[in-house]
Short mmCIF file of N, CA, C and O and ligand atoms in Angstrom, two decimals:
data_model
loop_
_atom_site.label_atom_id
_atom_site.label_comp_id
_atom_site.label_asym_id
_atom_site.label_seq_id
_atom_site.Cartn_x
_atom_site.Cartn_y
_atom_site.Cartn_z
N UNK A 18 -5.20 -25.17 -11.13
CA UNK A 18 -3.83 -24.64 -11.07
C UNK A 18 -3.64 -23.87 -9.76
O UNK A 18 -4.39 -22.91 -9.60
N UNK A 19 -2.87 -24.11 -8.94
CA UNK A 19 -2.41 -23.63 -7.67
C UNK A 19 -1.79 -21.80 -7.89
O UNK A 19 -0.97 -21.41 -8.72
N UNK A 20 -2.38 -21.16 -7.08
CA UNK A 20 -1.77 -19.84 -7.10
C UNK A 20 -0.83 -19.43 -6.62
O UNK A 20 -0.63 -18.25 -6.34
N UNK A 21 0.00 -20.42 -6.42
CA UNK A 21 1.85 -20.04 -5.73
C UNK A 21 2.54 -19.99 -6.83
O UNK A 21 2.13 -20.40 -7.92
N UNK A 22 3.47 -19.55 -6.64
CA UNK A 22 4.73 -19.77 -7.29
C UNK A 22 5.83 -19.95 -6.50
O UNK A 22 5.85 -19.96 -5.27
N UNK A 23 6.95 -20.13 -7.44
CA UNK A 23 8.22 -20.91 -6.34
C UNK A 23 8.69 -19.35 -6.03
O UNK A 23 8.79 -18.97 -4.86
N UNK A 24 8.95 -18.52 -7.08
CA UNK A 24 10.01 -17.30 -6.56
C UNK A 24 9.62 -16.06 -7.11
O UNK A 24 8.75 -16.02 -7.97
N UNK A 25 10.25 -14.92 -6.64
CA UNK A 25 9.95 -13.40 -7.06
C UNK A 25 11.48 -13.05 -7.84
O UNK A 25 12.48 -13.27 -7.15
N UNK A 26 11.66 -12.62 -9.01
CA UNK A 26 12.63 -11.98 -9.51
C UNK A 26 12.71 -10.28 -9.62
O UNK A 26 12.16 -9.66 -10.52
N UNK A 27 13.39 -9.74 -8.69
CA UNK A 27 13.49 -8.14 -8.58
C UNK A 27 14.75 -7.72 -9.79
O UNK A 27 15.97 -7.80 -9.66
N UNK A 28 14.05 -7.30 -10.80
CA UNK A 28 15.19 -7.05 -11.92
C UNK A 28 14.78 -5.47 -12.24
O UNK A 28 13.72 -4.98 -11.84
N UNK A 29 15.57 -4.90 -12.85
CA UNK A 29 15.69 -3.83 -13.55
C UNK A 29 14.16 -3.66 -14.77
O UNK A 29 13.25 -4.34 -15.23
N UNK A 30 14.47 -2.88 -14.81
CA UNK A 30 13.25 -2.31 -16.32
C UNK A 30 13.58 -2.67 -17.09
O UNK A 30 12.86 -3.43 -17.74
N UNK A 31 15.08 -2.33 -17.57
CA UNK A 31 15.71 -2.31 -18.43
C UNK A 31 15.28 -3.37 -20.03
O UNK A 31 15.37 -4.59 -20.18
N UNK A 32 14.89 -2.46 -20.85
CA UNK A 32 14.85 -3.57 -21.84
C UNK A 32 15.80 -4.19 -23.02
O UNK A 32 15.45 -4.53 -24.15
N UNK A 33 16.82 -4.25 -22.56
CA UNK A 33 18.38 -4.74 -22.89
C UNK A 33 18.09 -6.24 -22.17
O UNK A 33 18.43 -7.24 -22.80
N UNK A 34 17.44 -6.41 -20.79
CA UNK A 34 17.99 -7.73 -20.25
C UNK A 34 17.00 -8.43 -20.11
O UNK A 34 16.93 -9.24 -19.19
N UNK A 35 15.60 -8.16 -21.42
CA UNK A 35 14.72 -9.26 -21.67
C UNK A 35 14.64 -10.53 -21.83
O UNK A 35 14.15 -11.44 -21.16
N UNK A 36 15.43 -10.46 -23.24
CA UNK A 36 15.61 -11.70 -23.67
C UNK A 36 17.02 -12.96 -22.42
O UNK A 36 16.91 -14.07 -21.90
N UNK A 37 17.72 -12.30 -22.46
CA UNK A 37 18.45 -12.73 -21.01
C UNK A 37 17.95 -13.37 -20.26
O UNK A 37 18.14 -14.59 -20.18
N UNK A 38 16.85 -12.41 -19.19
CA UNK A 38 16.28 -12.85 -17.97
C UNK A 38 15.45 -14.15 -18.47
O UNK A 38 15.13 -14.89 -17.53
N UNK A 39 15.08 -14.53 -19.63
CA UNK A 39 14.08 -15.79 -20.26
C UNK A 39 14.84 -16.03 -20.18
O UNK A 39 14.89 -16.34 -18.99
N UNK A 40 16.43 -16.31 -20.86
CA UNK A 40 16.77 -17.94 -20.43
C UNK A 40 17.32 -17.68 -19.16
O UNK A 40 18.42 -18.21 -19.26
N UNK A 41 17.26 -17.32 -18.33
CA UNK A 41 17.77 -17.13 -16.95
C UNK A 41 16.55 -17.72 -16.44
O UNK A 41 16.80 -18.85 -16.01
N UNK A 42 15.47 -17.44 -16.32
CA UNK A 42 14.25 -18.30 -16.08
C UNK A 42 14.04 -19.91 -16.34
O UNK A 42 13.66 -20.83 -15.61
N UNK A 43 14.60 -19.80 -18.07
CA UNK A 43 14.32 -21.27 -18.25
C UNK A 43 15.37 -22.18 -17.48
O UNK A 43 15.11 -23.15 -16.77
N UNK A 44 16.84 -21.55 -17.83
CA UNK A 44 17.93 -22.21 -16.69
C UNK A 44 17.48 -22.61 -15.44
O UNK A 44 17.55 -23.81 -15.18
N UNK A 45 17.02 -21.81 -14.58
CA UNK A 45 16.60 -21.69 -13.37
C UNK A 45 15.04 -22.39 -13.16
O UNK A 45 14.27 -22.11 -12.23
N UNK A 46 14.78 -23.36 -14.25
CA UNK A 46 13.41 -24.06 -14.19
C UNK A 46 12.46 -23.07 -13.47
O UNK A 46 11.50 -23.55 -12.87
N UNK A 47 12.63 -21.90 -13.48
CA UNK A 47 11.57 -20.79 -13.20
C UNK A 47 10.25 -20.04 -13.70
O UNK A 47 9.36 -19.39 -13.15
N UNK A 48 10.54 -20.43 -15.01
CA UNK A 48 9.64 -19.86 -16.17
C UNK A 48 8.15 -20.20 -15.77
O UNK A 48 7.93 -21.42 -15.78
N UNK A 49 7.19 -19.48 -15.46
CA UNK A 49 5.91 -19.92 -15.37
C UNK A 49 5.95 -19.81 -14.01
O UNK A 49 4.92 -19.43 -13.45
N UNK A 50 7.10 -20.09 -13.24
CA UNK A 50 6.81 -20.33 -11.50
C UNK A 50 7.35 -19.46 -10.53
O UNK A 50 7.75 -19.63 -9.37
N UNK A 51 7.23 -17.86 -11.75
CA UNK A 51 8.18 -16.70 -10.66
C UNK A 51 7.22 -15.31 -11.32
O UNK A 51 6.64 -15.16 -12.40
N UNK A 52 7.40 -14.34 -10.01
CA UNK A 52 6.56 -13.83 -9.96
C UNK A 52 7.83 -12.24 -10.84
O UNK A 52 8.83 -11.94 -10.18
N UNK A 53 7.65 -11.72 -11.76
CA UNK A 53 8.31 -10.52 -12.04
C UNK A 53 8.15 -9.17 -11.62
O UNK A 53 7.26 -8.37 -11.93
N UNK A 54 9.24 -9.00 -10.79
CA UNK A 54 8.94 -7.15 -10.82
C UNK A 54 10.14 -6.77 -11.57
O UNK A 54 11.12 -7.41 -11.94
N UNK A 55 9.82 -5.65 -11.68
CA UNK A 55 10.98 -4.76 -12.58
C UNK A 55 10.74 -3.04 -12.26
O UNK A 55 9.78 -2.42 -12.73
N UNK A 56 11.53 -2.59 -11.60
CA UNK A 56 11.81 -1.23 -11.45
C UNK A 56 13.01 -0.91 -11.52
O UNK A 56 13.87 -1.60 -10.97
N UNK A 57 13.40 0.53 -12.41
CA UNK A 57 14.61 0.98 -12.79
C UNK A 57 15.38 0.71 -11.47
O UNK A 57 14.76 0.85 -10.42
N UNK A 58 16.89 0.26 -11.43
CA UNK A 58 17.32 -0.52 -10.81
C UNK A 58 17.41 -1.39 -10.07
O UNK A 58 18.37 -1.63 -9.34
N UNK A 59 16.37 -1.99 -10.18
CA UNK A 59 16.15 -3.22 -9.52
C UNK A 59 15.94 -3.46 -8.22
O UNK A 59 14.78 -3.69 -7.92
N UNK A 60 17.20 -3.47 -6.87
CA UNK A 60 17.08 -3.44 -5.36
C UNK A 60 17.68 -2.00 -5.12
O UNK A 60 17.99 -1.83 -3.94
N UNK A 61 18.00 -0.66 -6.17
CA UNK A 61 18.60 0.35 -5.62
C UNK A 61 17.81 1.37 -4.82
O UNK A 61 18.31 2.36 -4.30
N UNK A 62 16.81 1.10 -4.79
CA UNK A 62 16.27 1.57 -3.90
C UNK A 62 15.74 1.41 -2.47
O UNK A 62 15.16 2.17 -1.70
N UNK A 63 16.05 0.45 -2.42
CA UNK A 63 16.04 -0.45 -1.05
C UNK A 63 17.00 -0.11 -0.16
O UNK A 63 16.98 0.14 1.04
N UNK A 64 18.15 -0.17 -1.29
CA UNK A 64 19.81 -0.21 -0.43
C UNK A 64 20.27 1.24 -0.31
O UNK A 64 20.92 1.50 0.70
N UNK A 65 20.00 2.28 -1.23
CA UNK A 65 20.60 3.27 -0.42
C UNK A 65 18.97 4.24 0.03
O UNK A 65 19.21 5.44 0.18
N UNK A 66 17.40 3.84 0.26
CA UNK A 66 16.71 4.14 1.09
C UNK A 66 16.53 5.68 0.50
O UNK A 66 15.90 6.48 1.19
N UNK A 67 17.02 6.06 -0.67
CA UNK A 67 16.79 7.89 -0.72
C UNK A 67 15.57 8.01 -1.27
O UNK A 67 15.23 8.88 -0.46
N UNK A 68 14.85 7.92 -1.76
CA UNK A 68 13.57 7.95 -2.26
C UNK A 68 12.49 6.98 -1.58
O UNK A 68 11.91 6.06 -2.15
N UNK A 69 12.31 7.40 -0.15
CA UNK A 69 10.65 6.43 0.41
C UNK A 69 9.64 5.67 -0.17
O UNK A 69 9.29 4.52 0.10
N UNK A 70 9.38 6.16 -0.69
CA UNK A 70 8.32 6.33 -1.34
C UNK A 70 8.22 5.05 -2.42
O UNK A 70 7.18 4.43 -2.65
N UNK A 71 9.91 4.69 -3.21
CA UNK A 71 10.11 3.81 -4.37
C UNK A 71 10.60 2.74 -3.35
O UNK A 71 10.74 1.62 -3.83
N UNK A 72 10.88 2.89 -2.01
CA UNK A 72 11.22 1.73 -1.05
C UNK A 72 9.86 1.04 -0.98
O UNK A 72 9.57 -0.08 -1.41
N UNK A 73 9.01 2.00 -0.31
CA UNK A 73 7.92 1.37 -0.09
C UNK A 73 7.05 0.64 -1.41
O UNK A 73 6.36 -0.37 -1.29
N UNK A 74 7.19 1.14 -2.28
CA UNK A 74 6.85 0.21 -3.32
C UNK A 74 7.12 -0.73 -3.80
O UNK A 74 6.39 -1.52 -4.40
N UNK A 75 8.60 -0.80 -3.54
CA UNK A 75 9.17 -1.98 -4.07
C UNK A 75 8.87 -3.20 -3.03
O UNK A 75 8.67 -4.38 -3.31
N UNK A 76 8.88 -2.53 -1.71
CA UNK A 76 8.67 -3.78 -0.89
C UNK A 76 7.33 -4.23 -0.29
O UNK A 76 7.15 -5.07 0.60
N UNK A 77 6.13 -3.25 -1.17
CA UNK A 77 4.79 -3.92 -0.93
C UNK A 77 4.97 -5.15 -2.06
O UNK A 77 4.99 -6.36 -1.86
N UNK A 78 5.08 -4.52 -3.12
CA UNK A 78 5.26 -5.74 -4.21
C UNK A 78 5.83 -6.89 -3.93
O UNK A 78 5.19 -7.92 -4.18
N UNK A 79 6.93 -6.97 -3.46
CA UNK A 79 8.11 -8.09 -2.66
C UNK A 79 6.52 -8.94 -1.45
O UNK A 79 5.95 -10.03 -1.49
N UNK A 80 6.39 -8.00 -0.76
CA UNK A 80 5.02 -8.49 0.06
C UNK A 80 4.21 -9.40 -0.71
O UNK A 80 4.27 -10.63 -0.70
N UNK A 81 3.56 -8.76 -1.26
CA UNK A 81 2.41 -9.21 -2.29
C UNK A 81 2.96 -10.41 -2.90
O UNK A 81 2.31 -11.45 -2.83
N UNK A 82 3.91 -10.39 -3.39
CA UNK A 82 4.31 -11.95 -3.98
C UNK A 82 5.05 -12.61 -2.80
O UNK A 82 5.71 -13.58 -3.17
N UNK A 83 5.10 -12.31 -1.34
CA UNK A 83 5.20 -13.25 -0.66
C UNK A 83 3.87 -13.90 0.12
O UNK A 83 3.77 -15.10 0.38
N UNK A 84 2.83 -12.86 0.47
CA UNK A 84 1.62 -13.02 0.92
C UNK A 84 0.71 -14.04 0.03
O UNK A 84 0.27 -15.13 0.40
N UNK A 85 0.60 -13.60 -0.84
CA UNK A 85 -0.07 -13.85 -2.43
C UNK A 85 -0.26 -15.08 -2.89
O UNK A 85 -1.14 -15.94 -2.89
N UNK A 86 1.36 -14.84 -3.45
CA UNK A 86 2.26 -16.36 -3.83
C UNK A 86 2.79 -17.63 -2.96
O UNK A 86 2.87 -18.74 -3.50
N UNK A 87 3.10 -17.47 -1.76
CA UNK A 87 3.50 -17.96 -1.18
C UNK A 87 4.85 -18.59 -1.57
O UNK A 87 5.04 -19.78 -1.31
N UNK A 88 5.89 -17.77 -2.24
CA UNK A 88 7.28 -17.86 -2.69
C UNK A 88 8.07 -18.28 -1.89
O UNK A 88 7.81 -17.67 -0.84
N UNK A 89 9.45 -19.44 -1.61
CA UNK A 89 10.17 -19.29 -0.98
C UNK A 89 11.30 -19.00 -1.62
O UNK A 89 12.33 -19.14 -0.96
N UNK A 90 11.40 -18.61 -2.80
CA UNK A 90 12.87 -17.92 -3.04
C UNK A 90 12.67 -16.40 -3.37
O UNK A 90 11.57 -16.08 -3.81
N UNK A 91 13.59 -15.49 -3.19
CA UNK A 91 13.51 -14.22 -3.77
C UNK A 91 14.98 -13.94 -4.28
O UNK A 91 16.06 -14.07 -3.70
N UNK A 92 14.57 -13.37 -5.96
CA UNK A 92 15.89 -13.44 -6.59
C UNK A 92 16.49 -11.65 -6.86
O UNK A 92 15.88 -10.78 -7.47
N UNK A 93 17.54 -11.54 -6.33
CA UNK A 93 17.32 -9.75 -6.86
C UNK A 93 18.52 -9.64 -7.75
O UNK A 93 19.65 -9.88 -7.33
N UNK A 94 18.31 -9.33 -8.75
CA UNK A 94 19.39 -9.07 -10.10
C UNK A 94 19.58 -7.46 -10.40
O UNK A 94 18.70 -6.66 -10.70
N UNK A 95 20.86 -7.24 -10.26
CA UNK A 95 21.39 -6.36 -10.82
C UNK A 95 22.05 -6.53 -11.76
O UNK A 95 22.63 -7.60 -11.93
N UNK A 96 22.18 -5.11 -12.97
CA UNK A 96 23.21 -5.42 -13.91
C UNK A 96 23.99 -4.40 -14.11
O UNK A 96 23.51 -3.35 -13.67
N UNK A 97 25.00 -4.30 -14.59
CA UNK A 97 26.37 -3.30 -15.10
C UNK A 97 25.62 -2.77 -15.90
O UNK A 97 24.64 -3.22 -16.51
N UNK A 98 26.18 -1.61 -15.90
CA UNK A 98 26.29 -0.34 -17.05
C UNK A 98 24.77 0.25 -16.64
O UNK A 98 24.30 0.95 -17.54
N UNK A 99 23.90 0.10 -15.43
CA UNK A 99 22.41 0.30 -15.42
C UNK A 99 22.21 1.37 -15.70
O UNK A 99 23.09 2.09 -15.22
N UNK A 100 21.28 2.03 -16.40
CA UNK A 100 21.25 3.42 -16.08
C UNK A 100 20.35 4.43 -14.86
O UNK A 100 20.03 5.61 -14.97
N UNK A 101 20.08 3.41 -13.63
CA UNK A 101 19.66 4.09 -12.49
C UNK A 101 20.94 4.23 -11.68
O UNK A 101 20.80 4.73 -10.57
N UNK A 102 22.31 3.83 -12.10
CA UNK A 102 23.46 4.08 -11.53
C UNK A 102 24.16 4.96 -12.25
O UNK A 102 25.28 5.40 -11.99
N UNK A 103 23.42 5.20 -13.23
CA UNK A 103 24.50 6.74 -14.30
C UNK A 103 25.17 5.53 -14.86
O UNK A 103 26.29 5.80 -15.30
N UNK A 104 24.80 4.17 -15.00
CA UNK A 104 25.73 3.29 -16.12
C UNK A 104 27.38 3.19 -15.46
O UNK A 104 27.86 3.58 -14.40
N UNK A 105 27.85 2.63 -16.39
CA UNK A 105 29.24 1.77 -15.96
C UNK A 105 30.11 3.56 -16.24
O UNK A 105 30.99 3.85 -15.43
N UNK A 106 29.85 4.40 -17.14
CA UNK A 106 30.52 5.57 -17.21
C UNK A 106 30.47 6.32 -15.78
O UNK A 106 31.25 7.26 -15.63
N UNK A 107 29.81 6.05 -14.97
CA UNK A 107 29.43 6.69 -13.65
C UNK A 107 30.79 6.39 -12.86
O UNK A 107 31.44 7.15 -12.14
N UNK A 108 30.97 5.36 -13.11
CA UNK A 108 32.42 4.80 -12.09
C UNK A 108 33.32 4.68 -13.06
O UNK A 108 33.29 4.52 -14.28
N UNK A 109 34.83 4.90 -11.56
CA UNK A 109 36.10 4.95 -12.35
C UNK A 109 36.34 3.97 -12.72
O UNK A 109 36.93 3.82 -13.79
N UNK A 110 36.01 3.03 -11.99
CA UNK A 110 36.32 1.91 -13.17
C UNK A 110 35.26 0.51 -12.77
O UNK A 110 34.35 0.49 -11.94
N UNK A 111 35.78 -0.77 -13.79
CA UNK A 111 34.60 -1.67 -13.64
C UNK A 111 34.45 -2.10 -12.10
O UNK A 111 33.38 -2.07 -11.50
N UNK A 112 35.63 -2.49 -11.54
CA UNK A 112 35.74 -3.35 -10.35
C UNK A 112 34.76 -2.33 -9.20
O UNK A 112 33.84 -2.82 -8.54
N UNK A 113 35.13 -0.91 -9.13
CA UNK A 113 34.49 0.08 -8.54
C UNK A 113 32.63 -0.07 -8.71
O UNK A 113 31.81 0.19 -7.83
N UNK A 114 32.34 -0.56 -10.11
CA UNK A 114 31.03 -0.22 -10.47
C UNK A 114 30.95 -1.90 -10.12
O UNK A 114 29.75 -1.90 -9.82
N UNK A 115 31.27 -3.03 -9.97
CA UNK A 115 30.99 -4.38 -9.26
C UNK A 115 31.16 -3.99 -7.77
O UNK A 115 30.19 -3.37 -7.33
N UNK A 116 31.47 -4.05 -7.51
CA UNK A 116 31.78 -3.45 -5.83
C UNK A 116 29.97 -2.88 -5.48
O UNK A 116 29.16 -3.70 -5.04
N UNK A 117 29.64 -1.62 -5.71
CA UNK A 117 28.93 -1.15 -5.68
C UNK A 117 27.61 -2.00 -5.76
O UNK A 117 26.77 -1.86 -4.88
N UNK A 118 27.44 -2.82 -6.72
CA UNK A 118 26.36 -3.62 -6.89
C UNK A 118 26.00 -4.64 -5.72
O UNK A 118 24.93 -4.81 -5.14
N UNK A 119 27.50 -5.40 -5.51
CA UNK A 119 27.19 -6.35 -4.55
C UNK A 119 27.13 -5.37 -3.66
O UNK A 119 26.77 -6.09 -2.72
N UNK A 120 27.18 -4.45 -3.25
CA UNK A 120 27.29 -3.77 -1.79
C UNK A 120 25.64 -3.56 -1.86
O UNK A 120 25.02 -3.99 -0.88
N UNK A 121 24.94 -2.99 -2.83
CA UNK A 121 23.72 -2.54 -2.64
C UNK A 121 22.84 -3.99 -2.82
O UNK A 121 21.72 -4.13 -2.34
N UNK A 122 23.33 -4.70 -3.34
CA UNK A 122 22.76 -6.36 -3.27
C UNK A 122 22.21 -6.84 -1.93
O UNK A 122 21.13 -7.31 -1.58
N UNK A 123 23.67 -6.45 -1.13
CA UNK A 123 23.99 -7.04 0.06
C UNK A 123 22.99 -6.41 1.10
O UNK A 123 22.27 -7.07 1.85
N UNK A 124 23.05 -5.20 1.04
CA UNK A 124 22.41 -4.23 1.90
C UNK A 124 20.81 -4.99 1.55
O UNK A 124 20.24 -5.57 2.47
N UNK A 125 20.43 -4.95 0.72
CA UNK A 125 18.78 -4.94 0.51
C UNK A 125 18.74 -6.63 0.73
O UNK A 125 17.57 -7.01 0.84
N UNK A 126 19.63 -7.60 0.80
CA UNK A 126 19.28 -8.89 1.09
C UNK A 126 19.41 -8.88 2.63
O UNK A 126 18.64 -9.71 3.09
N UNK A 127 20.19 -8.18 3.66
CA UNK A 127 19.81 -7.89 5.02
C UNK A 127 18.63 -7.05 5.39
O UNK A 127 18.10 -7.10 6.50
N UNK A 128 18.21 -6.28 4.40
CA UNK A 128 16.67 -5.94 5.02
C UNK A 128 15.89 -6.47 4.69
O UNK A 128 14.92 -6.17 5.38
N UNK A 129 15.56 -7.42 3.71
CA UNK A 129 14.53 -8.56 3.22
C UNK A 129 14.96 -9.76 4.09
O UNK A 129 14.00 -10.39 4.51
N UNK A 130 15.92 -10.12 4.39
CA UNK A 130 15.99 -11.18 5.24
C UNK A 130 16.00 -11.10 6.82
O UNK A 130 15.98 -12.07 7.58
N UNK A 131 16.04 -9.67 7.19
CA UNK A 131 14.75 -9.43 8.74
C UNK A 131 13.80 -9.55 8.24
O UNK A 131 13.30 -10.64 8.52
N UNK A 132 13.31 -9.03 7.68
CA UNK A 132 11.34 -9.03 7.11
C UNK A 132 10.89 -10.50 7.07
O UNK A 132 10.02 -10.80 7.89
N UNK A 133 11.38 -11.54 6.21
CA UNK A 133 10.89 -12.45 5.61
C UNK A 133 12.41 -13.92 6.21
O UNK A 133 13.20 -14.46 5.44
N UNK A 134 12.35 -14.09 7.36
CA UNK A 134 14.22 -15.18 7.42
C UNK A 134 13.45 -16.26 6.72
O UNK A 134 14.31 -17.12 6.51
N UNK A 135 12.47 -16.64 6.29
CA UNK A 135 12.14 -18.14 5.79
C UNK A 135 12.72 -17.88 4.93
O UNK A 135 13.84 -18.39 5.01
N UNK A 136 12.51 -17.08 3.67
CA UNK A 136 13.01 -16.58 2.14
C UNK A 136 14.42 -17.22 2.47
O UNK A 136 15.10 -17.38 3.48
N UNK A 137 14.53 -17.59 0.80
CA UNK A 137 16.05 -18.07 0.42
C UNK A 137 16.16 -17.01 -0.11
O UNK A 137 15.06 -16.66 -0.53
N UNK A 138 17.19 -16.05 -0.39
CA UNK A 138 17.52 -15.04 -1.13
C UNK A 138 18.68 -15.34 -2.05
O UNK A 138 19.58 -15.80 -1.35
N UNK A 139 18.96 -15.30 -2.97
CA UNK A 139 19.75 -14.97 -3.97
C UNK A 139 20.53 -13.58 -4.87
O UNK A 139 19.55 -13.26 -5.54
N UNK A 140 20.87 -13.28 -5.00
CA UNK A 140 21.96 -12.10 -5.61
C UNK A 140 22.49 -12.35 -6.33
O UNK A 140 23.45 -13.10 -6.14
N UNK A 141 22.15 -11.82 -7.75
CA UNK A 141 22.83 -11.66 -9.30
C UNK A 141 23.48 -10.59 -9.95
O UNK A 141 22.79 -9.59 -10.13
N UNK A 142 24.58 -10.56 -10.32
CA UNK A 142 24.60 -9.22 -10.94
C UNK A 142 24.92 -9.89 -12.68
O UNK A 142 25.77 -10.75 -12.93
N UNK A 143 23.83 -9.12 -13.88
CA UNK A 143 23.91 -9.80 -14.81
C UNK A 143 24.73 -8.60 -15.60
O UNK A 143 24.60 -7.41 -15.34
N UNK A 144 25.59 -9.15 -16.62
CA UNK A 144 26.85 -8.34 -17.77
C UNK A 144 26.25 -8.40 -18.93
O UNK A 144 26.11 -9.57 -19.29
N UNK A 145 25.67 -7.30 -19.96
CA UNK A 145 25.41 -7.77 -21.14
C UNK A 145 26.59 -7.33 -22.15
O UNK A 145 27.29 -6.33 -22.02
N UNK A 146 26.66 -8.44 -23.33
CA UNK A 146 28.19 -8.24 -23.90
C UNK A 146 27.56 -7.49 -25.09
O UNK A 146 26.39 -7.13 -25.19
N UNK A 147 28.62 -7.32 -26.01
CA UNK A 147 28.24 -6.20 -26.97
C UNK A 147 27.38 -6.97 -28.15
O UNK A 147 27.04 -6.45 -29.21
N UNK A 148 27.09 -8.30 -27.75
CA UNK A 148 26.13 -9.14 -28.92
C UNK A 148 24.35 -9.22 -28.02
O UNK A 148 23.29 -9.82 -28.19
N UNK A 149 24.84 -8.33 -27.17
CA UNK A 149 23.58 -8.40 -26.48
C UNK A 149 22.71 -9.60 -25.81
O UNK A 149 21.50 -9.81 -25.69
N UNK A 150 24.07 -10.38 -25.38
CA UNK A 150 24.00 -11.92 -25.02
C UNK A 150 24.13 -11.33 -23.19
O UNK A 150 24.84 -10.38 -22.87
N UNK A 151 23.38 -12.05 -22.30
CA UNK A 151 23.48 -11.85 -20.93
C UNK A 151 24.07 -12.88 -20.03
O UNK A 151 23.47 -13.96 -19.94
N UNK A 152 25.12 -12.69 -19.37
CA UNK A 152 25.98 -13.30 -18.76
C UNK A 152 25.78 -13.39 -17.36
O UNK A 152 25.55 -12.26 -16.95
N UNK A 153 25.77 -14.25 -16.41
CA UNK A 153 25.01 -14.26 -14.53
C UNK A 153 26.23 -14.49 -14.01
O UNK A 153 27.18 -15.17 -14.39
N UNK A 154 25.97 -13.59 -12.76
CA UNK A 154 27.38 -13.94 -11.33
C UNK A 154 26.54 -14.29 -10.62
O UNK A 154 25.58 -13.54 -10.80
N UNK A 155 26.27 -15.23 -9.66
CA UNK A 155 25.91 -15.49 -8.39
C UNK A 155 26.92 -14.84 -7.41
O UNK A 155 27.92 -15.53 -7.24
N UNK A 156 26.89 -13.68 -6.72
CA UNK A 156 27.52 -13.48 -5.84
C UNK A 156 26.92 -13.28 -4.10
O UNK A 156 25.84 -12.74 -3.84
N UNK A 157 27.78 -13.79 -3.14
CA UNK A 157 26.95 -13.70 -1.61
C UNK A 157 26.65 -15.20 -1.54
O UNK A 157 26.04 -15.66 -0.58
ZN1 ZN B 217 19.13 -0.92 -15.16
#
């Protein structure tokens, strides 16, 4: 069995968007062929850079499954209501708290894509509804 995989998924902790991110995997014929990280918000620490320390961690890991694995996709998922954003109550309203996501999406897919331009990058922001069913935007 070959020690690559196709991709890295940067998701949240969150354990609301478990069952989700599996079929988001299986959709994405990913299951078995992606490497998982998960830290409370996912790329927010990348994009607004305030805590060093959780940058640098997040992006040895990102390393490591590019060194490692030899990945060419990297997937970074955000979701609404997170609670490393103070949740959807944090903002005045939804469009404000979407805004925000793709902005910090955006930001951390321009500093991974100096680091790494081979990487395909991708940007998700996932919605969970009140049946606890998980819903995907491809946005960017
Ligand atoms: Zn979260």
């Amino acid at each position: 069995m070959p020690h690559t995989c196709k991709a890295a998924l940067v998701q949240c902790m969150d354990f609301r968007l478990m069952k989700g991110i599996r079929e988001f995997l299986d959709q994405n014929d990913l299951t078995g062929d992606c490497d998982l990280i998960s830290v409370a918000g996912a790329s927010k620490c990348i994009a607004d850079s305030s805590v060093p320390a959780e940058t640098e961690f997040l992006l040895k890991q990102i390393g490591l499954s590019h060194d490692l694995h030899g990945i060419k996709h990297l997937i970074f998922m955000h979701h609404l209501d997170c609670g490393a954003y103070g949740g959807s109550a944090a903002f005045a309203s939804p469009e404000e708290e979407h805004d925000r996501h793709v902005m910090d999406l955006t930001r951390t897919r321009d500093v991974l894509k100096q680091k790494y331009p081979e990487l395909e990058i991708k940007m998700v922001i996932a919605k969970l509804d009140d049946a606890g069913a998980l819903s995907f935007e491809h946005v960017g």
